[in-house]
Amino acid sequence: MTAPDKPRAARALGGGAAAILLLEGIAVLFVPRGIAQTGEGLTPFRLTVLLVLAAVLVLASGLQRRPKGLLIGTVLQVPLLLTGLLGSAMWLVGGVFVLIWLYLLQVRKELLGTSFGPPPADPPTAG
């Protein structure tokens, strides 16, 4: 199944990707509170890594209108999942966000015919 209006569908899916990245950035901001009470606690390095990741996720949400925005968002799923090394609950939270992201890519592929890049142009119809 493909979308009848591919540019409109691409904009809608880009908005969904931006929303997911923004929520991921907010979720990362909750991690310091969780790790402050465990093991080594909240070290300056851990705090810096988490704040930088949250900022990059929020900035990447604003890049979803750019051609490479979706690729950047996909690459950022790896460090999001790796926050599980800092707090065990983030394995679950990061995993859920990664699954949502993969679902978004699958829907994009079904509607637009490609997971990344601009939607292919429809061939002209005779008539």
Coordinates of C-alpha atoms in Angstrom, one line a residue:
M1 CA 0.0 0.0 0.0
T2 CA 1.3 3.4 -0.9
A3 CA 0.1 6.9 0.1
P4 CA -1.9 8.7 -2.6
D5 CA -0.3 12.0 -1.6
K6 CA 3.4 11.1 -0.9
P7 CA 4.7 14.6 0.0
R8 CA 2.0 15.0 2.6
A9 CA 2.6 11.6 4.0
A10 CA 6.3 12.3 4.2
R11 CA 5.7 15.5 6.1
A12 CA 3.3 13.7 8.5
L13 CA 5.9 10.9 9.1
G14 CA 8.6 13.5 9.6
G15 CA 6.4 15.1 12.3
G16 CA 6.0 11.8 14.0
A17 CA 9.8 11.2 13.9
A18 CA 10.4 14.6 15.4
A19 CA 7.9 13.9 18.2
I20 CA 9.5 10.6 19.0
L21 CA 13.0 12.2 19.2
L22 CA 11.7 14.9 21.4
L23 CA 10.1 12.4 23.8
E24 CA 13.4 10.4 23.8
G25 CA 15.3 13.6 24.8
I26 CA 12.8 14.1 27.7
A27 CA 13.1 10.5 28.8
V28 CA 16.9 10.8 28.9
L29 CA 16.6 13.7 31.3
F30 CA 14.9 11.4 33.8
V31 CA 17.9 9.1 33.9
P32 CA 20.2 11.2 36.2
R33 CA 17.6 10.9 39.0
G34 CA 17.5 7.2 38.7
I35 CA 21.3 6.6 38.6
A36 CA 22.0 9.1 41.4
Q37 CA 20.7 6.5 43.9
T38 CA 22.6 3.5 42.6
G39 CA 26.2 2.2 42.6
E40 CA 28.7 4.9 41.8
G41 CA 25.9 7.5 41.7
L42 CA 25.8 10.4 39.3
T43 CA 29.3 11.3 38.3
P44 CA 30.1 14.5 36.4
F45 CA 31.0 12.4 33.3
R46 CA 27.6 10.5 33.4
L47 CA 25.7 13.7 33.8
T48 CA 27.5 15.4 30.9
V49 CA 26.9 12.4 28.7
L50 CA 23.2 12.3 29.5
L51 CA 22.7 16.1 29.1
V52 CA 24.6 16.1 25.7
L53 CA 22.5 13.1 24.5
A54 CA 19.3 14.8 25.5
A55 CA 20.3 18.0 23.8
V56 CA 21.3 16.2 20.6
L57 CA 18.0 14.2 20.5
V58 CA 16.0 17.5 20.9
L59 CA 18.1 19.2 18.2
A60 CA 17.7 16.1 15.9
S61 CA 14.0 16.4 16.3
G62 CA 14.3 19.8 14.6
L63 CA 16.2 18.3 11.8
Q64 CA 13.5 16.0 10.6
R65 CA 12.6 18.3 7.7
R66 CA 16.1 18.0 6.3
P67 CA 17.1 15.2 3.9
K68 CA 19.5 13.6 6.4
G69 CA 17.2 14.1 9.4
L70 CA 15.8 10.6 9.5
L71 CA 19.2 9.0 9.1
I72 CA 20.5 11.1 12.1
G73 CA 17.5 10.1 14.2
T74 CA 18.2 6.4 13.3
V75 CA 21.8 6.7 14.3
L76 CA 20.8 8.3 17.6
Q77 CA 18.8 5.2 18.6
V78 CA 22.1 3.4 19.4
P79 CA 23.3 5.8 22.1
L80 CA 19.7 6.0 23.4
L81 CA 19.7 2.2 23.9
L82 CA 23.2 2.3 25.4
T83 CA 21.9 4.5 28.2
G84 CA 20.9 1.2 29.7
L85 CA 24.5 0.8 30.7
L86 CA 24.0 3.8 33.1
G87 CA 20.6 2.8 34.4
S88 CA 19.0 -0.6 34.0
A89 CA 15.5 0.7 33.5
M90 CA 16.7 2.5 30.3
W91 CA 17.2 -0.9 28.6
L92 CA 13.4 -1.2 28.7
V93 CA 12.7 2.5 27.9
G94 CA 15.3 2.7 25.2
G95 CA 14.2 -0.6 23.8
V96 CA 10.6 0.6 23.5
F97 CA 11.7 3.8 21.8
V98 CA 13.9 1.8 19.3
L99 CA 10.9 -0.5 18.5
I100 CA 8.7 2.6 17.9
W101 CA 11.4 4.1 15.7
L102 CA 11.6 0.8 13.7
Y103 CA 7.9 0.8 13.3
L104 CA 7.9 4.3 12.0
L105 CA 10.5 3.3 9.4
Q106 CA 8.4 0.3 8.4
V107 CA 5.3 2.5 8.0
R108 CA 7.3 5.0 6.0
K109 CA 8.6 2.2 3.7
E110 CA 5.1 1.0 3.2
L111 CA 3.6 4.4 2.5
L112 CA 6.4 6.0 0.5
G113 CA 8.3 3.1 -0.9
T114 CA 11.6 4.0 1.0
S115 CA 12.7 4.1 4.6
F116 CA 15.1 7.0 4.0
G117 CA 15.4 9.9 1.6
P118 CA 12.7 11.7 -0.3
P119 CA 9.7 9.8 -1.5
P120 CA 10.1 8.6 -5.1
A121 CA 8.0 10.5 -7.6
D122 CA 4.9 8.8 -9.0
P123 CA 5.1 7.9 -12.6
P124 CA 2.9 10.1 -14.8
T125 CA -0.5 8.5 -15.5
A126 CA -1.8 8.3 -19.1
G127 CA -5.2 9.6 -19.6

